[in-house]
mmCIF file of C-alpha atoms and ligand atoms in Angstrom:
data_model
loop_
_atom_site.group_PDB
_atom_site.id
_atom_site.type_symbol
_atom_site.label_atom_id
_atom_site.label_comp_id
_atom_site.label_asym_id
_atom_site.label_seq_id
_atom_site.Cartn_x
_atom_site.Cartn_y
_atom_site.Cartn_z
ATOM 1 C CA MET A 1268 33.960 -9.387 -8.922
ATOM 2 C CA ASN A 1269 33.799 -5.794 -7.822
ATOM 3 C CA SER A 1270 35.063 -5.680 -4.210
ATOM 4 C CA ASP A 1271 32.050 -3.730 -2.931
ATOM 5 C CA ARG A 1272 29.685 -6.422 -4.273
ATOM 6 C CA LEU A 1273 29.052 -9.941 -2.984
ATOM 7 C CA LEU A 1274 28.217 -12.938 -5.142
ATOM 8 C CA LEU A 1275 26.016 -15.587 -3.572
ATOM 9 C CA LEU A 1276 25.074 -19.073 -4.756
ATOM 10 C CA ALA A 1277 21.659 -20.088 -3.394
ATOM 11 C CA ILE A 1278 20.265 -23.633 -3.278
ATOM 12 C CA GLU A 1279 16.674 -24.868 -2.847
ATOM 13 C CA THR A 1280 15.642 -28.501 -2.343
ATOM 14 C CA THR A 1281 12.929 -28.363 0.333
ATOM 15 C CA CYS A 1282 10.233 -30.245 -1.576
ATOM 16 C CA ASP A 1283 9.942 -31.195 -5.236
ATOM 17 C CA GLU A 1284 11.832 -28.453 -7.068
ATOM 18 C CA THR A 1285 15.618 -28.464 -7.386
ATOM 19 C CA GLY A 1286 16.706 -24.843 -7.622
ATOM 20 C CA ALA A 1287 19.963 -22.941 -7.887
ATOM 21 C CA ALA A 1288 20.465 -19.198 -8.255
ATOM 22 C CA VAL A 1289 23.221 -16.615 -8.309
ATOM 23 C CA LEU A 1290 22.546 -13.273 -6.625
ATOM 24 C CA GLU A 1291 24.639 -10.176 -6.386
ATOM 25 C CA GLY A 1292 24.335 -7.789 -3.456
ATOM 26 C CA PRO A 1293 26.191 -4.996 -1.691
ATOM 27 C CA ARG A 1294 29.029 -6.027 0.579
ATOM 28 C CA PRO A 1295 28.213 -5.102 4.223
ATOM 29 C CA PRO A 1296 28.083 -2.582 5.790
ATOM 30 C CA ALA A 1297 26.473 -1.240 2.590
ATOM 31 C CA GLU A 1298 22.783 -2.155 2.373
ATOM 32 C CA GLY A 1299 20.449 -2.887 -0.496
ATOM 33 C CA VAL A 1300 18.251 -5.490 -2.107
ATOM 34 C CA PRO A 1301 20.233 -8.140 -3.983
ATOM 35 C CA ARG A 1302 19.806 -8.591 -7.719
ATOM 36 C CA ILE A 1303 18.990 -12.003 -9.189
ATOM 37 C CA VAL A 1304 21.696 -12.729 -11.748
ATOM 38 C CA SER A 1305 20.421 -16.185 -12.670
ATOM 39 C CA SER A 1306 17.851 -18.626 -11.320
ATOM 40 C CA VAL A 1307 17.056 -22.109 -12.570
ATOM 41 C CA VAL A 1308 14.557 -24.699 -11.346
ATOM 42 C CA SER A 1309 14.144 -28.351 -12.256
ATOM 43 C CA SER A 1310 10.582 -29.376 -11.475
ATOM 44 C CA GLN A 1311 9.727 -32.933 -10.472
ATOM 45 C CA VAL A 1312 6.007 -32.594 -11.205
ATOM 46 C CA GLY A 1313 6.194 -35.228 -13.951
ATOM 47 C CA LEU A 1314 7.677 -37.761 -11.538
ATOM 48 C CA HIS A 1315 4.991 -37.329 -8.873
ATOM 49 C CA GLN A 1316 1.998 -36.862 -11.172
ATOM 50 C CA ARG A 1317 0.798 -40.436 -11.200
ATOM 51 C CA PHE A 1318 0.809 -40.560 -7.386
ATOM 52 C CA GLY A 1319 -1.308 -37.387 -7.060
ATOM 53 C CA GLY A 1320 1.188 -35.871 -4.601
ATOM 54 C CA VAL A 1321 4.875 -35.627 -3.761
ATOM 55 C CA VAL A 1322 6.522 -38.974 -2.867
ATOM 56 C CA PRO A 1323 9.408 -38.062 -0.507
ATOM 57 C CA GLU A 1324 11.787 -40.854 -1.552
ATOM 58 C CA ILE A 1325 11.328 -40.075 -5.243
ATOM 59 C CA ALA A 1326 11.882 -36.392 -4.477
ATOM 60 C CA SER A 1327 15.192 -37.052 -2.669
ATOM 61 C CA ARG A 1328 16.518 -39.208 -5.496
ATOM 62 C CA ALA A 1329 15.581 -36.639 -8.128
ATOM 63 C CA HIS A 1330 17.331 -33.900 -6.130
ATOM 64 C CA VAL A 1331 20.505 -36.037 -6.070
ATOM 65 C CA ARG A 1332 20.373 -36.280 -9.873
ATOM 66 C CA GLN A 1333 19.543 -32.630 -10.484
ATOM 67 C CA ILE A 1334 21.451 -30.644 -7.876
ATOM 68 C CA LEU A 1335 24.852 -30.470 -9.613
ATOM 69 C CA PRO A 1336 23.425 -29.816 -13.112
ATOM 70 C CA MET A 1337 21.282 -27.009 -11.644
ATOM 71 C CA ILE A 1338 24.263 -25.410 -9.878
ATOM 72 C CA ASP A 1339 26.326 -25.645 -13.077
ATOM 73 C CA GLU A 1340 23.494 -24.115 -15.082
ATOM 74 C CA ALA A 1341 22.957 -21.233 -12.644
ATOM 75 C CA LEU A 1342 26.697 -20.396 -12.702
ATOM 76 C CA LYS A 1343 26.814 -20.688 -16.488
ATOM 77 C CA ARG A 1344 23.847 -18.376 -16.989
ATOM 78 C CA ALA A 1345 25.373 -15.877 -14.559
ATOM 79 C CA GLY A 1346 28.661 -16.050 -16.450
ATOM 80 C CA VAL A 1347 30.641 -16.772 -13.268
ATOM 81 C CA SER A 1348 32.653 -19.677 -11.876
ATOM 82 C CA LEU A 1349 32.762 -21.294 -8.447
ATOM 83 C CA ASP A 1350 35.871 -19.273 -7.585
ATOM 84 C CA ASP A 1351 33.894 -16.036 -7.960
ATOM 85 C CA LEU A 1352 31.492 -16.951 -5.146
ATOM 86 C CA ASP A 1353 31.616 -15.132 -1.798
ATOM 87 C CA ALA A 1354 29.012 -17.228 0.048
ATOM 88 C CA VAL A 1355 26.694 -20.210 -0.309
ATOM 89 C CA ALA A 1356 23.103 -20.214 0.970
ATOM 90 C CA VAL A 1357 20.663 -23.081 1.354
ATOM 91 C CA ALA A 1358 17.139 -23.542 2.716
ATOM 92 C CA THR A 1359 17.449 -25.892 5.696
ATOM 93 C CA CYS A 1360 13.825 -25.798 6.933
ATOM 94 C CA PRO A 1361 10.993 -26.635 6.743
ATOM 95 C CA GLY A 1362 10.580 -29.393 4.180
ATOM 96 C CA LEU A 1363 11.022 -33.084 3.421
ATOM 97 C CA VAL A 1364 13.988 -34.288 5.418
ATOM 98 C CA GLY A 1365 15.591 -36.379 2.647
ATOM 99 C CA ALA A 1366 15.139 -33.563 0.144
ATOM 100 C CA LEU A 1367 16.585 -30.932 2.499
ATOM 101 C CA VAL A 1368 19.646 -33.073 3.189
ATOM 102 C CA VAL A 1369 20.595 -33.159 -0.507
ATOM 103 C CA GLY A 1370 20.682 -29.360 -0.796
ATOM 104 C CA LEU A 1371 22.445 -28.879 2.518
ATOM 105 C CA THR A 1372 25.103 -31.470 1.712
ATOM 106 C CA ALA A 1373 25.857 -29.797 -1.613
ATOM 107 C CA ALA A 1374 25.982 -26.364 0.050
ATOM 108 C CA LYS A 1375 28.256 -27.550 2.861
ATOM 109 C CA ALA A 1376 30.657 -29.230 0.421
ATOM 110 C CA LEU A 1377 30.902 -26.081 -1.689
ATOM 111 C CA ALA A 1378 31.281 -23.731 1.278
ATOM 112 C CA PHE A 1379 34.025 -25.951 2.726
ATOM 113 C CA ALA A 1380 35.872 -26.425 -0.565
ATOM 114 C CA LEU A 1381 35.691 -22.727 -1.505
ATOM 115 C CA ASP A 1382 36.321 -21.551 2.060
ATOM 116 C CA VAL A 1383 33.352 -19.177 1.988
ATOM 117 C CA PRO A 1384 30.563 -18.669 4.552
ATOM 118 C CA LEU A 1385 27.564 -21.004 4.588
ATOM 119 C CA VAL A 1386 24.201 -19.368 5.306
ATOM 120 C CA ALA A 1387 21.198 -21.454 6.374
ATOM 121 C CA VAL A 1388 17.846 -19.886 5.514
ATOM 122 C CA ASP A 1389 14.243 -20.566 6.436
ATOM 123 C CA HIS A 1390 12.242 -21.476 3.315
ATOM 124 C CA LEU A 1391 9.232 -19.487 4.556
ATOM 125 C CA GLU A 1392 11.256 -16.325 5.212
ATOM 126 C CA GLY A 1393 12.576 -16.882 1.693
ATOM 127 C CA HIS A 1394 9.050 -17.051 0.244
ATOM 128 C CA LEU A 1395 8.262 -13.668 1.798
ATOM 129 C CA TYR A 1396 11.611 -12.105 0.895
ATOM 130 C CA ALA A 1397 10.761 -12.971 -2.734
ATOM 131 C CA CYS A 1398 8.375 -9.988 -2.536
ATOM 132 C CA GLN A 1399 11.311 -7.681 -1.776
ATOM 133 C CA LEU A 1400 13.390 -9.238 -4.566
ATOM 134 C CA ALA A 1401 10.505 -8.714 -6.983
ATOM 135 C CA TYR A 1402 10.030 -5.075 -5.938
ATOM 136 C CA PRO A 1403 13.581 -3.899 -5.140
ATOM 137 C CA ASP A 1404 12.682 -0.208 -5.235
ATOM 138 C CA ARG A 1405 9.721 -0.464 -2.875
ATOM 139 C CA GLN A 1406 9.606 -0.968 0.860
ATOM 140 C CA VAL A 1407 7.935 -4.322 1.574
ATOM 141 C CA TYR A 1408 8.633 -4.563 5.332
ATOM 142 C CA PRO A 1409 7.076 -4.264 7.854
ATOM 143 C CA CYS A 1410 4.237 -6.336 6.465
ATOM 144 C CA VAL A 1411 1.838 -9.173 7.052
ATOM 145 C CA GLY A 1412 3.208 -12.246 5.263
ATOM 146 C CA LEU A 1413 0.959 -14.901 3.776
ATOM 147 C CA VAL A 1414 2.454 -18.144 2.455
ATOM 148 C CA VAL A 1415 -0.035 -20.349 0.603
ATOM 149 C CA SER A 1416 1.442 -23.393 -1.094
ATOM 150 C CA GLY A 1417 1.153 -27.168 -1.257
ATOM 151 C CA GLY A 1418 2.872 -27.470 2.109
ATOM 152 C CA HIS A 1419 2.004 -24.247 3.934
ATOM 153 C CA THR A 1420 -0.841 -21.904 4.764
ATOM 154 C CA SER A 1421 0.606 -19.460 7.261
ATOM 155 C CA LEU A 1422 0.330 -15.843 8.309
ATOM 156 C CA TYR A 1423 3.185 -13.825 9.797
ATOM 157 C CA ALA A 1424 3.804 -10.392 11.207
ATOM 158 C CA CYS A 1425 7.140 -9.421 9.657
ATOM 159 C CA GLN A 1426 8.955 -6.409 11.067
ATOM 160 C CA GLY A 1427 11.837 -7.236 8.729
ATOM 161 C CA PRO A 1428 13.053 -10.108 6.506
ATOM 162 C CA LEU A 1429 14.425 -12.016 9.517
ATOM 163 C CA GLU A 1430 11.758 -10.968 12.003
ATOM 164 C CA CYS A 1431 8.697 -12.917 10.875
ATOM 165 C CA GLU A 1432 6.577 -13.869 13.865
ATOM 166 C CA PRO A 1433 3.926 -16.539 13.205
ATOM 167 C CA LEU A 1434 0.352 -15.329 13.614
ATOM 168 C CA GLY A 1435 -1.278 -18.640 12.736
ATOM 169 C CA GLY A 1436 -1.500 -21.420 10.213
ATOM 170 C CA THR A 1437 -3.395 -24.485 9.158
ATOM 171 C CA ILE A 1438 -4.169 -27.192 11.662
ATOM 172 C CA ASP A 1439 -4.456 -29.843 8.937
ATOM 173 C CA ASP A 1440 -4.124 -29.577 5.144
ATOM 174 C CA ALA A 1441 -2.423 -26.662 3.400
ATOM 175 C CA ALA A 1442 -4.575 -24.756 0.889
ATOM 176 C CA GLY A 1443 -2.617 -26.070 -2.120
ATOM 177 C CA GLU A 1444 -2.828 -29.597 -0.727
ATOM 178 C CA ALA A 1445 -6.622 -29.195 -0.518
ATOM 179 C CA PHE A 1446 -6.669 -28.127 -4.189
ATOM 180 C CA ASP A 1447 -4.581 -31.208 -5.064
ATOM 181 C CA LYS A 1448 -6.766 -33.612 -3.058
ATOM 182 C CA VAL A 1449 -10.072 -32.233 -4.337
ATOM 183 C CA ALA A 1450 -8.771 -32.331 -7.927
ATOM 184 C CA SER A 1451 -7.952 -35.992 -7.376
ATOM 185 C CA LEU A 1452 -11.498 -36.636 -6.027
ATOM 186 C CA LEU A 1453 -12.911 -34.977 -9.140
ATOM 187 C CA GLY A 1454 -10.722 -37.060 -11.437
ATOM 188 C CA LEU A 1455 -8.694 -34.008 -12.500
ATOM 189 C CA GLY A 1456 -4.919 -33.940 -12.970
ATOM 190 C CA TYR A 1457 -1.987 -33.027 -10.716
ATOM 191 C CA PRO A 1458 -1.085 -30.437 -9.552
ATOM 192 C CA GLY A 1459 -4.711 -29.787 -8.732
ATOM 193 C CA GLY A 1460 -4.720 -25.978 -8.366
ATOM 194 C CA PRO A 1461 -4.553 -25.078 -12.061
ATOM 195 C CA GLU A 1462 -6.978 -27.927 -12.922
ATOM 196 C CA ILE A 1463 -9.568 -26.775 -10.388
ATOM 197 C CA GLU A 1464 -9.159 -23.171 -11.506
ATOM 198 C CA ARG A 1465 -9.755 -24.191 -15.134
ATOM 199 C CA ALA A 1466 -12.805 -26.336 -14.278
ATOM 200 C CA ALA A 1467 -14.211 -23.595 -12.012
ATOM 201 C CA ARG A 1468 -14.393 -21.070 -14.855
ATOM 202 C CA SER A 1469 -17.628 -22.532 -16.186
ATOM 203 C CA GLY A 1470 -19.042 -23.444 -12.753
ATOM 204 C CA ASN A 1471 -21.351 -21.744 -10.264
ATOM 205 C CA PRO A 1472 -19.479 -20.791 -7.063
ATOM 206 C CA LYS A 1473 -22.794 -20.779 -5.168
ATOM 207 C CA ALA A 1474 -23.940 -24.236 -6.327
ATOM 208 C CA TYR A 1475 -22.707 -25.893 -3.108
ATOM 209 C CA ALA A 1476 -22.602 -24.276 0.343
ATOM 210 C CA PHE A 1477 -19.250 -25.669 1.484
ATOM 211 C CA PRO A 1478 -17.888 -24.980 4.994
ATOM 212 C CA ARG A 1479 -15.579 -22.013 5.660
ATOM 213 C CA SER A 1480 -13.739 -23.259 8.752
ATOM 214 C CA PHE A 1481 -12.740 -20.706 11.419
ATOM 215 C CA ILE A 1482 -14.062 -17.827 9.312
ATOM 216 C CA HIS A 1483 -15.858 -16.281 12.305
ATOM 217 C CA ASP A 1484 -13.199 -17.347 14.796
ATOM 218 C CA SER A 1485 -10.892 -14.767 16.350
ATOM 219 C CA ARG A 1486 -7.934 -17.166 16.036
ATOM 220 C CA LEU A 1487 -5.842 -16.877 12.886
ATOM 221 C CA ALA A 1488 -6.150 -20.574 12.114
ATOM 222 C CA PHE A 1489 -7.039 -22.451 8.938
ATOM 223 C CA SER A 1490 -8.549 -25.897 8.388
ATOM 224 C CA PHE A 1491 -9.258 -27.390 4.976
ATOM 225 C CA SER A 1492 -9.815 -31.087 5.716
ATOM 226 C CA GLY A 1493 -13.547 -30.611 6.499
ATOM 227 C CA LEU A 1494 -13.975 -28.806 3.201
ATOM 228 C CA LYS A 1495 -12.332 -31.688 1.355
ATOM 229 C CA THR A 1496 -14.719 -34.151 3.074
ATOM 230 C CA ALA A 1497 -17.686 -31.916 2.205
ATOM 231 C CA VAL A 1498 -16.699 -32.094 -1.476
ATOM 232 C CA LEU A 1499 -16.453 -35.883 -1.170
ATOM 233 C CA TYR A 1500 -19.976 -36.095 0.325
ATOM 234 C CA ALA A 1501 -21.378 -33.752 -2.303
ATOM 235 C CA LEU A 1502 -19.851 -36.006 -4.912
ATOM 236 C CA ARG A 1503 -20.793 -39.409 -3.553
ATOM 237 C CA GLY A 1504 -23.501 -38.822 -0.948
ATOM 238 C CA GLN A 1505 -22.965 -39.600 2.727
ATOM 239 C CA ASN A 1506 -24.360 -43.094 2.702
ATOM 240 C CA GLU A 1507 -23.224 -44.354 -0.648
ATOM 241 C CA GLU A 1508 -20.518 -46.933 -0.992
ATOM 242 C CA ARG A 1509 -17.213 -45.340 -1.877
ATOM 243 C CA GLY A 1510 -16.683 -46.316 -5.453
ATOM 244 C CA ASP A 1511 -15.154 -44.246 -8.180
ATOM 245 C CA ILE A 1512 -17.813 -41.838 -9.321
ATOM 246 C CA GLN A 1513 -17.097 -39.622 -12.282
ATOM 247 C CA PRO A 1514 -19.253 -36.497 -12.054
ATOM 248 C CA SER A 1515 -20.675 -34.844 -15.183
ATOM 249 C CA PRO A 1516 -18.677 -31.897 -16.587
ATOM 250 C CA GLU A 1517 -21.362 -29.523 -15.220
ATOM 251 C CA MET A 1518 -21.186 -31.032 -11.741
ATOM 252 C CA THR A 1519 -17.370 -30.998 -11.835
ATOM 253 C CA ALA A 1520 -17.411 -27.308 -12.758
ATOM 254 C CA ASP A 1521 -19.885 -26.442 -9.970
ATOM 255 C CA LEU A 1522 -17.984 -28.467 -7.373
ATOM 256 C CA ALA A 1523 -14.674 -26.900 -8.450
ATOM 257 C CA ALA A 1524 -16.094 -23.346 -8.418
ATOM 258 C CA SER A 1525 -17.807 -23.792 -5.040
ATOM 259 C CA PHE A 1526 -14.699 -25.370 -3.517
ATOM 260 C CA GLN A 1527 -12.407 -22.651 -4.886
ATOM 261 C CA GLU A 1528 -14.718 -19.916 -3.595
ATOM 262 C CA ALA A 1529 -14.726 -21.463 -0.121
ATOM 263 C CA VAL A 1530 -10.899 -21.569 -0.008
ATOM 264 C CA VAL A 1531 -10.608 -18.020 -1.331
ATOM 265 C CA ASP A 1532 -13.224 -16.720 1.149
ATOM 266 C CA VAL A 1533 -11.244 -18.150 4.062
ATOM 267 C CA LEU A 1534 -7.822 -17.017 2.829
ATOM 268 C CA VAL A 1535 -9.060 -13.476 2.204
ATOM 269 C CA ALA A 1536 -11.005 -13.245 5.502
ATOM 270 C CA LYS A 1537 -8.085 -14.479 7.613
ATOM 271 C CA THR A 1538 -5.598 -12.198 5.865
ATOM 272 C CA ARG A 1539 -7.947 -9.252 6.469
ATOM 273 C CA GLN A 1540 -8.154 -10.251 10.131
ATOM 274 C CA ALA A 1541 -4.343 -10.440 10.361
ATOM 275 C CA LEU A 1542 -4.024 -6.971 8.818
ATOM 276 C CA LYS A 1543 -6.602 -5.550 11.214
ATOM 277 C CA GLN A 1544 -5.062 -7.227 14.260
ATOM 278 C CA THR A 1545 -1.530 -6.071 13.502
ATOM 279 C CA GLY A 1546 -2.405 -2.683 12.015
ATOM 280 C CA LEU A 1547 0.251 -3.340 9.336
ATOM 281 C CA LYS A 1548 -0.281 -1.553 6.031
ATOM 282 C CA ARG A 1549 1.582 -3.876 3.676
ATOM 283 C CA LEU A 1550 0.978 -7.476 2.624
ATOM 284 C CA GLY A 1551 3.527 -9.859 1.090
ATOM 285 C CA VAL A 1552 2.335 -13.091 -0.512
ATOM 286 C CA GLY A 1553 4.225 -16.258 -1.438
ATOM 287 C CA GLY A 1554 3.477 -19.813 -2.564
ATOM 288 C CA GLY A 1555 1.981 -21.528 -5.593
ATOM 289 C CA VAL A 1556 -1.665 -20.844 -4.692
ATOM 290 C CA ALA A 1557 -0.964 -17.170 -5.483
ATOM 291 C CA ALA A 1558 -1.215 -18.282 -9.128
ATOM 292 C CA ASN A 1559 -4.976 -18.519 -8.652
ATOM 293 C CA ALA A 1560 -6.585 -15.569 -10.450
ATOM 294 C CA ARG A 1561 -9.766 -15.584 -8.362
ATOM 295 C CA PHE A 1562 -7.676 -15.529 -5.161
ATOM 296 C CA ARG A 1563 -5.528 -12.648 -6.382
ATOM 297 C CA GLU A 1564 -8.555 -10.673 -7.542
ATOM 298 C CA ARG A 1565 -10.392 -11.061 -4.222
ATOM 299 C CA LEU A 1566 -7.246 -10.412 -2.157
ATOM 300 C CA VAL A 1567 -6.377 -7.197 -3.973
ATOM 301 C CA GLU A 1568 -10.004 -6.038 -3.822
ATOM 302 C CA MET A 1569 -9.888 -6.495 -0.030
ATOM 303 C CA THR A 1570 -6.480 -4.839 0.488
ATOM 304 C CA ASP A 1571 -7.392 -1.911 -1.788
ATOM 305 C CA LYS A 1572 -10.441 -1.256 0.393
ATOM 306 C CA MET A 1573 -8.224 -1.312 3.490
ATOM 307 C CA GLY A 1574 -5.594 0.945 1.942
ATOM 308 C CA VAL A 1575 -3.025 -1.848 2.220
ATOM 309 C CA GLU A 1576 -0.190 -2.155 -0.304
ATOM 310 C CA THR A 1577 0.000 -5.713 -1.681
ATOM 311 C CA PHE A 1578 3.093 -7.434 -3.057
ATOM 312 C CA ILE A 1579 2.620 -10.604 -5.100
ATOM 313 C CA PRO A 1580 5.793 -11.586 -6.980
ATOM 314 C CA PRO A 1581 5.680 -13.018 -10.510
ATOM 315 C CA MET A 1582 4.925 -16.752 -10.454
ATOM 316 C CA SER A 1583 8.566 -17.778 -10.929
ATOM 317 C CA LEU A 1584 9.281 -16.137 -7.563
ATOM 318 C CA CYS A 1585 6.031 -17.314 -5.878
ATOM 319 C CA THR A 1586 6.588 -21.019 -6.452
ATOM 320 C CA ASP A 1587 9.636 -22.756 -5.004
ATOM 321 C CA ASN A 1588 12.889 -21.308 -6.355
ATOM 322 C CA ALA A 1589 16.425 -20.725 -5.086
ATOM 323 C CA ALA A 1590 16.552 -16.962 -5.667
ATOM 324 C CA MET A 1591 14.356 -16.344 -2.638
ATOM 325 C CA ALA A 1592 17.162 -17.790 -0.493
ATOM 326 C CA GLY A 1593 18.781 -14.431 -1.308
ATOM 327 C CA VAL A 1594 17.449 -13.485 2.131
ATOM 328 C CA ALA A 1595 20.830 -15.002 3.078
ATOM 329 C CA LEU A 1596 22.483 -11.709 2.208
ATOM 330 C CA VAL A 1597 20.455 -10.031 4.955
ATOM 331 C CA LYS A 1598 21.618 -12.774 7.325
ATOM 332 C CA LEU A 1599 25.199 -12.400 6.228
ATOM 333 C CA ALA A 1600 25.048 -8.663 6.894
ATOM 334 C CA ALA A 1601 23.707 -9.489 10.371
ATOM 335 C CA GLY A 1602 26.641 -11.883 10.938
ATOM 336 C CA GLN A 1603 24.384 -14.964 10.908
ATOM 337 C CA VAL A 1604 26.684 -17.568 9.374
ATOM 338 C CA ALA A 1605 26.041 -21.312 9.855
ATOM 339 C CA ASP A 1606 28.547 -23.806 11.176
ATOM 340 C CA LEU A 1607 29.431 -26.704 8.890
ATOM 341 C CA ASP A 1608 27.684 -29.097 11.299
ATOM 342 C CA VAL A 1609 24.323 -27.336 10.874
ATOM 343 C CA ASP A 1610 21.475 -29.792 10.271
ATOM 344 C CA VAL A 1611 18.136 -29.678 8.480
ATOM 345 C CA THR A 1612 14.832 -29.288 10.319
ATOM 346 C CA ALA A 1613 11.925 -30.995 8.623
ATOM 347 C CA GLY A 1614 9.244 -29.258 10.654
ATOM 348 C CA LEU A 1615 8.541 -25.657 11.378
ATOM 349 C CA VAL A 1616 11.281 -24.159 13.436
ATOM 350 C CA ARG A 1617 9.239 -21.999 15.764
ATOM 351 C CA PRO A 1618 6.188 -23.287 17.612
ATOM 352 C CA GLY A 1619 2.892 -21.856 16.407
ATOM 353 C CA ARG A 1620 3.787 -21.846 12.747
ATOM 354 C CA GLY A 1621 1.172 -23.482 10.553
ATOM 355 C CA ALA A 1622 1.871 -26.899 9.082
HETATM 356 O O1 KG4 B 2299 4.725 -23.119 -3.901
HETATM 357 P P1 KG4 B 2299 4.489 -24.369 -4.705
HETATM 358 O O2 KG4 B 2299 4.955 -24.387 -6.119
HETATM 359 O O3 KG4 B 2299 5.142 -25.619 -4.029
HETATM 360 C C1 KG4 B 2299 5.010 -25.945 -2.687
HETATM 361 O O4 KG4 B 2299 3.975 -26.527 -2.329
HETATM 362 O O5 KG4 B 2299 5.940 -25.618 -1.924
HETATM 363 O O6 KG4 B 2299 2.907 -24.618 -4.620
HETATM 364 C C2 KG4 B 2299 2.317 -25.712 -5.240
HETATM 365 C C3 KG4 B 2299 0.866 -25.717 -4.840
HETATM 366 C C4 KG4 B 2299 0.137 -26.966 -5.315
HETATM 367 O O7 KG4 B 2299 -0.588 -27.501 -4.244
HETATM 368 C C5 KG4 B 2299 -0.749 -26.450 -6.434
HETATM 369 O O8 KG4 B 2299 -1.946 -27.180 -6.577
HETATM 370 C C6 KG4 B 2299 -1.016 -25.029 -5.981
HETATM 371 O O9 KG4 B 2299 0.199 -24.584 -5.429
HETATM 372 N N1 KG4 B 2299 -1.403 -24.197 -7.125
HETATM 373 C C7 KG4 B 2299 -2.595 -23.600 -7.231
HETATM 374 C C8 KG4 B 2299 -2.622 -22.986 -8.525
HETATM 375 N N2 KG4 B 2299 -1.414 -23.218 -9.118
HETATM 376 C C9 KG4 B 2299 -0.671 -23.958 -8.250
HETATM 377 N N3 KG4 B 2299 -3.651 -23.555 -6.395
HETATM 378 C C10 KG4 B 2299 -4.735 -22.877 -6.809
HETATM 379 N N4 KG4 B 2299 -4.841 -22.289 -8.029
HETATM 380 C C11 KG4 B 2299 -3.809 -22.309 -8.900
HETATM 381 N N5 KG4 B 2299 -3.920 -21.720 -10.104
HETATM 382 ZN ZN1 ZN B 2300 7.561 -23.396 -0.765
#
């Protein structure tokens, strides 16, 4: 490897994707956005499908099986060997504790054996840094960061990649989780987001007046559990016995469209509020819900009106992946190296971050 370049192996096992990536970046004190040399992800969706959500124990076991093959594959695709690596990075928070431990253990073992620095990264800072990786020639920071996935719905004010201050988050379900739960109520498949989006195409978004929690509230908070219950009542009626009711295709489409519109309304309104409150002129987005076309359309319409530049990475960088742990190179340049006794943190590291 060229001596003015660093080669980093990045590992991701926070939830249900086992990821490994190789990134190449300038050796400090030189600065610059790293380049993704290779990035591979093994998805566990098939394993969790029949449960309608991620089962933590199954996730941990699958990570154990997949972590070494993924690392081997990432190195192979990058055309490098372990001895070429200058550092190892891993997401240590937030996530499922058993899943996180698998990635961290692999990263520690490699860092120790290769005698290279270990860098612990925050998965959410990684999601937002994915915007910078996707647009290396543009300035993404300072920006408002929005992470909308199956586990997170959070807004941040980011002065830089490592300076993301929480502005607010969900007090109950994450937006993606709401999509998954409502899809399950409607008898649609898992993951629910794409299924709801598909069903919504032929539905009327105004058919049901579902709640938009906190939309007129000055706090930057989200809540989706009331919306989920409202869909349940619309489906089964408040007083009916809870049996399995299969709605007609028309009703499914209307429920899906009305639900999706309610989620999108709230996400767009709260992001607008965050942009107004902070005065920031850029927006970075991460998380699987960014795959939703209606959400993207409404978000960009809103930011265009505000004169805000919006960064939404391609889907492979929006959903969980290891390349986004490339934020480790920023940490490395700042001298933020982890000790080998570093531990995982299942929850959000700083108080105030959304669940
Ligand atoms: O970021 P991600 O791949 O994994 C984590 O949760 O960390 O996000 C997955 C979530 C799921 O809840 C899924 O239903 C949602 O993103 N999702 C969508 C769409 N595609 C995926 N939600 C709405 N519309 C979509 N098209
Ligand atoms: Zn994620």
